[in-house]
CSV table of C-alpha atoms in Angstrom, one decimal:
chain,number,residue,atom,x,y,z
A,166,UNK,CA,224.4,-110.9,40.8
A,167,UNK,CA,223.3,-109.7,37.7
A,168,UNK,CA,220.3,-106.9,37.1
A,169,UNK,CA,218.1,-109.4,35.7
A,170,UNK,CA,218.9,-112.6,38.0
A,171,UNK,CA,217.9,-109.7,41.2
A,172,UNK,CA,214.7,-108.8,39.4
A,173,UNK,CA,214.4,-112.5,38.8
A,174,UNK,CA,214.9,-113.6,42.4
A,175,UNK,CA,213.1,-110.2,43.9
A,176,UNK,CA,209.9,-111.9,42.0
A,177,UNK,CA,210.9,-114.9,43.3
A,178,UNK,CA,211.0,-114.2,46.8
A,179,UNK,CA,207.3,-112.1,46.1
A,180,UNK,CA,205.9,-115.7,44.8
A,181,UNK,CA,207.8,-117.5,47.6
A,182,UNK,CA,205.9,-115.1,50.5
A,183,UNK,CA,202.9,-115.2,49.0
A,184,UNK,CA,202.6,-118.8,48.8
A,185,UNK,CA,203.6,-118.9,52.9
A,186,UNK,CA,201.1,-116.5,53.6
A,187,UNK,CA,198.4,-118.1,51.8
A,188,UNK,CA,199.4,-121.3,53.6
A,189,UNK,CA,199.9,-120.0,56.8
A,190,UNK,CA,196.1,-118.4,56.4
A,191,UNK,CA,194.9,-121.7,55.0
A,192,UNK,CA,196.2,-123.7,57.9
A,193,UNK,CA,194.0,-121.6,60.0
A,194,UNK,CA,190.6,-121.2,58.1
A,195,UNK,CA,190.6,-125.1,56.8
A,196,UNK,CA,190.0,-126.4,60.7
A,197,UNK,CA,187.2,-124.0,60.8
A,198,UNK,CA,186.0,-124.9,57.2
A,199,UNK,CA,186.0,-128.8,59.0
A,200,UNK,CA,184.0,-127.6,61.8
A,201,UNK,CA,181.3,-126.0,59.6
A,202,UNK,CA,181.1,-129.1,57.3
A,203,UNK,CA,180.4,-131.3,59.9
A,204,UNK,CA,177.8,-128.9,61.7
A,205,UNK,CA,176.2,-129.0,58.8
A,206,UNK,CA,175.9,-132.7,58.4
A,207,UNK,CA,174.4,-132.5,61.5
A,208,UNK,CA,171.7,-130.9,60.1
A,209,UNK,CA,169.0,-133.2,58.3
A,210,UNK,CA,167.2,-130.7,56.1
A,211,UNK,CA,170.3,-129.5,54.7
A,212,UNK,CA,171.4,-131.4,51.6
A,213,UNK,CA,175.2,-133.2,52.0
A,214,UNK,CA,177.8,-131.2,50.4
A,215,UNK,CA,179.9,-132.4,47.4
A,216,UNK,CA,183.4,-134.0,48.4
A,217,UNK,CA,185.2,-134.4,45.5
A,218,UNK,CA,187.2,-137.6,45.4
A,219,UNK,CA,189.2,-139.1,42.5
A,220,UNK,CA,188.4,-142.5,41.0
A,221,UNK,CA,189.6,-144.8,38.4
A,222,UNK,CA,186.2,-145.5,36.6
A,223,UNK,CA,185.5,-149.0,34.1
A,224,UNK,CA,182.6,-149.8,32.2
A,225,UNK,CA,181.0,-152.8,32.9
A,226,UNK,CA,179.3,-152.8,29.8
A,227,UNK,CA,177.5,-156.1,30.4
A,228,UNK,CA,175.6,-155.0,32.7
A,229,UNK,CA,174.1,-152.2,31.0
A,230,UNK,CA,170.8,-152.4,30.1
A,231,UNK,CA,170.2,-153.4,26.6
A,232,UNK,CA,169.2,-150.3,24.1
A,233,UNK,CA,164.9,-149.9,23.0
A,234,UNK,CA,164.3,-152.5,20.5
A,235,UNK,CA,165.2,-150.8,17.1
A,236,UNK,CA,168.3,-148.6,19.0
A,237,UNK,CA,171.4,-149.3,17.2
A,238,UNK,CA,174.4,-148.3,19.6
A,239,UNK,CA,177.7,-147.8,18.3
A,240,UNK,CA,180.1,-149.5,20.7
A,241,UNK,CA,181.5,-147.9,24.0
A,242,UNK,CA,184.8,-146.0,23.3
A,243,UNK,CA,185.4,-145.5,27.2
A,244,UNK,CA,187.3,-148.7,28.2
A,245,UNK,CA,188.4,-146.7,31.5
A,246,UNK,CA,189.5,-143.8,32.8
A,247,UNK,CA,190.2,-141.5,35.4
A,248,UNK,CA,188.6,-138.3,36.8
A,249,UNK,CA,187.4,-136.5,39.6
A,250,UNK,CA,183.8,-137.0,40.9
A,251,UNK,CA,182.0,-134.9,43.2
A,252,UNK,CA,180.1,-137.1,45.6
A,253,UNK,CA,177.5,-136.0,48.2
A,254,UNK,CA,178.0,-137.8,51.6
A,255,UNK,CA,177.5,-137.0,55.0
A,256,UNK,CA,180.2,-139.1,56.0
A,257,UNK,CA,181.8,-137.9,58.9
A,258,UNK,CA,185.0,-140.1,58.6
A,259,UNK,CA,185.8,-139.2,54.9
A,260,UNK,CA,185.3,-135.8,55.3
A,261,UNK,CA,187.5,-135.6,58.5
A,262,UNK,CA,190.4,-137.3,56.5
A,263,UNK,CA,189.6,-135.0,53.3
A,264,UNK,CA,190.0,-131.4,55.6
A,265,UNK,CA,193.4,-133.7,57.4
A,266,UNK,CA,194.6,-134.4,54.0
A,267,UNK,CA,194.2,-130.3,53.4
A,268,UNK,CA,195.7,-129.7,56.7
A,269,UNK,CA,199.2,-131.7,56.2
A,270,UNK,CA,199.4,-130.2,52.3
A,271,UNK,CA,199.4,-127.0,53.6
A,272,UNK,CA,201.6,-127.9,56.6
A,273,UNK,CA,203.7,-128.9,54.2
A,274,UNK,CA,203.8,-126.0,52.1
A,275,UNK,CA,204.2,-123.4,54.7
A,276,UNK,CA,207.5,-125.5,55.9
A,277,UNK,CA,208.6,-125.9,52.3
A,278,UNK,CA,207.5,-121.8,51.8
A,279,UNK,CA,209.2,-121.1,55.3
A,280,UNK,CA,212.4,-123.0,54.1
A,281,UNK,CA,212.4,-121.0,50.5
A,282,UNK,CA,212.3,-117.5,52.2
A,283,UNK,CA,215.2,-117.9,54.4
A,284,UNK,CA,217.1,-119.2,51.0
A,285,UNK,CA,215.4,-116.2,49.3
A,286,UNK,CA,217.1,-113.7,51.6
A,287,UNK,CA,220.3,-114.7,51.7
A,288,UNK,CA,219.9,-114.6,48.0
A,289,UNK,CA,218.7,-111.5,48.2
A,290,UNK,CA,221.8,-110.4,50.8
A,291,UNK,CA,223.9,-112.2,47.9
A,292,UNK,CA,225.5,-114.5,50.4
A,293,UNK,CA,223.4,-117.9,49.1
A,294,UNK,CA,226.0,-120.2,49.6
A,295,UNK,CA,225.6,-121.0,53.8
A,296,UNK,CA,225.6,-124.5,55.2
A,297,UNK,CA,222.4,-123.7,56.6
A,298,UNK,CA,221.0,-123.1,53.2
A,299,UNK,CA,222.5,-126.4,52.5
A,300,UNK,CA,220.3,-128.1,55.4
A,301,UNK,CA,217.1,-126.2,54.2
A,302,UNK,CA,217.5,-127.7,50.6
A,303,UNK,CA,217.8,-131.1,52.0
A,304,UNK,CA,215.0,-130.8,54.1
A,305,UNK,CA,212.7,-129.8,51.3
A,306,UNK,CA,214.0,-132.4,49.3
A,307,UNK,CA,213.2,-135.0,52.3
A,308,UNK,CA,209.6,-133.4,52.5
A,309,UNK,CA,209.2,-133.5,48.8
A,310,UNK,CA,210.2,-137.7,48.8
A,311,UNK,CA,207.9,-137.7,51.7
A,312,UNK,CA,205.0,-136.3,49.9
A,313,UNK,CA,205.5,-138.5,47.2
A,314,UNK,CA,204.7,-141.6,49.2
A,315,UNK,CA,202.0,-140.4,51.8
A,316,UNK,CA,199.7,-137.8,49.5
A,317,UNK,CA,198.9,-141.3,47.0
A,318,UNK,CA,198.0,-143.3,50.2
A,319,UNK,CA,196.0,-140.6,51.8
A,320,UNK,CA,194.3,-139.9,48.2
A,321,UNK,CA,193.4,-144.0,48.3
A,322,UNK,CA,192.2,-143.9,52.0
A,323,UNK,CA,189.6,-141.2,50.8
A,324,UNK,CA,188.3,-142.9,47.9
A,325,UNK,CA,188.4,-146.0,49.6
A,326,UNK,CA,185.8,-144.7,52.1
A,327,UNK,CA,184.3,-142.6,49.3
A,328,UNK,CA,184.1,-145.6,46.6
A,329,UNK,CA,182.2,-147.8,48.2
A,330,UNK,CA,179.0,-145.2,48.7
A,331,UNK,CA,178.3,-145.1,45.1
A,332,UNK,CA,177.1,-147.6,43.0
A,333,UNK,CA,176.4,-146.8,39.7
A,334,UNK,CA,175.0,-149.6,37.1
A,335,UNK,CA,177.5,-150.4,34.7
A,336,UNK,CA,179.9,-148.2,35.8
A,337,UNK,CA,183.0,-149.6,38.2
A,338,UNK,CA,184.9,-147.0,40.1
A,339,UNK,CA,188.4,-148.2,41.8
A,340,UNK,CA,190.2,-145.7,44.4
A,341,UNK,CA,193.1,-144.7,42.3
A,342,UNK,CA,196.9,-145.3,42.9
A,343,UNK,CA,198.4,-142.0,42.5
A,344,UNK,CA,201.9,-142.6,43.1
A,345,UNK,CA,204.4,-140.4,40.9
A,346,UNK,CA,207.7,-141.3,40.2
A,347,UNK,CA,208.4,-137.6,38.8
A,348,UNK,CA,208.1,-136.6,42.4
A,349,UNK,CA,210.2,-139.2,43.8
A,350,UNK,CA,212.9,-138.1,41.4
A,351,UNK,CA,211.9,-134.2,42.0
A,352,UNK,CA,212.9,-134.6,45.9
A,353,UNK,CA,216.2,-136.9,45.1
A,354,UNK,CA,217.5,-134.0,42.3
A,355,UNK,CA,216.7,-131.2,45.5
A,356,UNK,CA,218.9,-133.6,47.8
A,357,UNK,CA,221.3,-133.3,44.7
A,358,UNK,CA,221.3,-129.6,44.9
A,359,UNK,CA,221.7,-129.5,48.7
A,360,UNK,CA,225.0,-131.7,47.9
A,361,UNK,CA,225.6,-128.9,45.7
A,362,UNK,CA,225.0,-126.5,48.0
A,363,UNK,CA,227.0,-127.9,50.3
A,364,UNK,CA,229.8,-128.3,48.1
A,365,UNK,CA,230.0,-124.5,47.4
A,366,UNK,CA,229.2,-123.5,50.9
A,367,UNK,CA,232.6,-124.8,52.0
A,368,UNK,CA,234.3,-123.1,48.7
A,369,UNK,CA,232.8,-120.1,50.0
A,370,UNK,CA,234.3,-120.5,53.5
A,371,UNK,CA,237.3,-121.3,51.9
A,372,UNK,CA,237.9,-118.3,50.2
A,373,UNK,CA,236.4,-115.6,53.1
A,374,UNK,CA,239.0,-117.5,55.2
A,375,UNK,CA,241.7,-116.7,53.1
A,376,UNK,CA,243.8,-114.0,54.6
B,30,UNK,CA,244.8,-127.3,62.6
B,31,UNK,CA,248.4,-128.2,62.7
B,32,UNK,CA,249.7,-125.2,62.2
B,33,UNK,CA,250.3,-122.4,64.3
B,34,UNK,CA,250.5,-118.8,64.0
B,35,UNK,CA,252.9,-116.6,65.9
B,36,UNK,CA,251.6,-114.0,65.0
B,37,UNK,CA,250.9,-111.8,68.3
B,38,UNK,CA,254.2,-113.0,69.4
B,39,UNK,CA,256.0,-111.4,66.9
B,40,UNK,CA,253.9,-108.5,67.0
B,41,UNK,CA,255.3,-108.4,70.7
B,42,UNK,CA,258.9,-108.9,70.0
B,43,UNK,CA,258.5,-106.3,67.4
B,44,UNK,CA,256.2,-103.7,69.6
B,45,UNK,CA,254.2,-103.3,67.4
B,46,UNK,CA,249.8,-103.6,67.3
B,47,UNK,CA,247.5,-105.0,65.3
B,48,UNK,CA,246.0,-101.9,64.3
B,49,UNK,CA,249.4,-100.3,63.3
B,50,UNK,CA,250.2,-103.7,61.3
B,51,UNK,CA,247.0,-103.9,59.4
B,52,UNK,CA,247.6,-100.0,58.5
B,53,UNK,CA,251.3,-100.6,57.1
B,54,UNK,CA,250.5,-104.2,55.9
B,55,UNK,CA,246.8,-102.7,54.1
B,56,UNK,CA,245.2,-105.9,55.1
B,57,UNK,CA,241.9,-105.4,57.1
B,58,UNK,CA,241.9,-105.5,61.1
B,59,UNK,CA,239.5,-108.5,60.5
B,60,UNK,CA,241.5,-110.6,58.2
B,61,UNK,CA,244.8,-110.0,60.7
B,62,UNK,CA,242.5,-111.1,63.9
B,63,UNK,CA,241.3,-114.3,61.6
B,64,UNK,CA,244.8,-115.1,61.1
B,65,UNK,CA,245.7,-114.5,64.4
B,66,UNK,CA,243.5,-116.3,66.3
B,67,UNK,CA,244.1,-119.3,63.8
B,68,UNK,CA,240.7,-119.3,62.1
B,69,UNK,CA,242.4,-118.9,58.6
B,70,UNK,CA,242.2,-121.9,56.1
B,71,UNK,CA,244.7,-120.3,53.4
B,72,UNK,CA,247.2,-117.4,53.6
B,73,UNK,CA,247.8,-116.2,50.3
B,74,UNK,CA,251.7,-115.5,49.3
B,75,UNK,CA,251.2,-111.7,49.0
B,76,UNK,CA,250.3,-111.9,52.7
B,77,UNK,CA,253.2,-112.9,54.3
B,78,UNK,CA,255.1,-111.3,52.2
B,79,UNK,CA,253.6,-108.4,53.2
B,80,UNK,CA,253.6,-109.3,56.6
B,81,UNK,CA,257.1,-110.4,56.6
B,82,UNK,CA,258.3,-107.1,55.3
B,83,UNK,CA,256.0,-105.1,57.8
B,84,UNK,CA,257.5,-107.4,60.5
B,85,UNK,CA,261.1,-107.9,59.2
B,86,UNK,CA,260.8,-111.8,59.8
B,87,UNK,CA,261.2,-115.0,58.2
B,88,UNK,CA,257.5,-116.7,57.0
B,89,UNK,CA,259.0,-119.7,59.4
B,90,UNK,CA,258.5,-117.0,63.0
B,91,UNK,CA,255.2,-116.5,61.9
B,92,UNK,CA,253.9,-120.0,60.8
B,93,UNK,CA,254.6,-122.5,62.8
B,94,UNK,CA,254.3,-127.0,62.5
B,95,UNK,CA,253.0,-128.4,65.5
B,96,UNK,CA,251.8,-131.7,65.8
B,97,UNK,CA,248.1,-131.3,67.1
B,98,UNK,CA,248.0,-132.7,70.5
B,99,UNK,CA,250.6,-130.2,71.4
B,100,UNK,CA,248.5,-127.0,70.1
B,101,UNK,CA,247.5,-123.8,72.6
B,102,UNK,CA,244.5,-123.5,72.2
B,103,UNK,CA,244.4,-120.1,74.2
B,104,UNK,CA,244.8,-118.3,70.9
């Protein structure tokens, strides 16, 4: 390995146990964070707190009501849209599947993390090219396919239950579809690399088995 | 694998050790045991050439066809 490709992979592997420790943390605080929250619905007095929840939002512009007499309006620009709202519910539900929906991502990421470091440090130990590091390539890109189908359906399921507390006039806010195909593509190019991987684990066996 | 390595037999015909082979030979004691206990994929030509020197032997006393249901696997 080259000077810069170990500074490269040294900050690498830095980025790589940062990100598990911060998930591994997370994994912990965000049950307690769910507890709080829904203590504090219990609590009258206490205004709801913001969940924010993404929505495809139209304008019904029909059922607007009509501008002062004398009010010239120039025409609506927003045909749709998408952003994030913040909307204040006590829902128990909604905010049980939000902290869940936190709970599996960073599930995910500590495996994914978890997976990295053990390719990291047989990087590091210049000796990348392992059949296991094969199997832990192919098991992130599983995760990543994975993630790409269930995040957009747990994203709908929240703004499904979220959606349908809010009625604004003139405005008409869908639960979005979120599916990415980049994503899909992301974890089928990793299972490419695993091949890879694969491929020159068994050159590398090849050639420390050759007397 | 269907070949097999005589290797430790020769080494007894010949009285010799491993250790004293792999310092006339210059190949490491770990790359001899891989080849001896038939863990090797490849044996490079240098090798046994080497080895057949060291050993005063024909490549064909130390490598051996056998068809695979008749291998020892003791080795």
């Amino acid at each position: 390995m080259t000077a810069r490709g170990a500074r490269a992979a040294r900050a690498v592997n830095l980025y790589v146990n940062f990100g598990w420790w911060i998930s591994a943390i997370g994994l912990v605080v965000v049950p307690i964070g769910l507890v709080v929250v829904l203590g504090a619905l219990r609590q009258p007095d206490r205004p709801a707190p913001d969940m924010p929840v993404l929505a495809r939002i139209q304008v019904d512009e029909a059922s607007l009501a009509p501008p002062p007499a004398g009010v010239v309006l120039e025409p609506s620009t927003l045909v749709h849209g998408q952003g994030e709202l913040r909307i204040r519910t006590r829902s128990k539900s909604a905010w049980t599947v939000l902290f869940l929906m936190i709970e599996i991502t960073l599930a995910v990421l500590l495996f994914v993390y978890g997976q990295l470091r053990a390719l990291m440090r047989s990087v590091l130990e210049r000796q990348p090219f392992l059949p296991e590091n094969s199997l832990r390539v192919r098991r992130v890109g599983f995760i990543v396919i994975a993630w790409s189908l269930i995040v957009p359906v747990l994203q709908l399921l929240v703004g499904v239950a979220m959606v349908d507390e809010v009625v604004v006039r003139g405005l008409i806010l869908e639960p979005p579809w979120n599916f990415r195909l980049e994503t899909l593509f992301l974890g089928l190019a990793i299972l490419v690399l695993a091949e890879v991987f694969m491929q020159a684990s068994e050159l590398q066996a090849d050639q420390s088995l050759t007397v | 694998m269907a070949i097999k390595v005589n290797l430790d037999l020769v080494l007894l015909q010949r009285g010799m050790t491993l250790t004293e082979l792999s310092e006339t030979v210059g190949i490491t004691l770990a790359n001899l045991s891989v080849l001896k206990t038939g863990k090797a994929r490849a044996v490079r030509f240098s090798t046994l050439e080497a080895l057949c020197e060291a050993l005063e032997c024909q490549p064909g006393q130390i490598l051996e066809y056998v068809r695979d249901e008749h291998i020892d696997t003791a080795g």
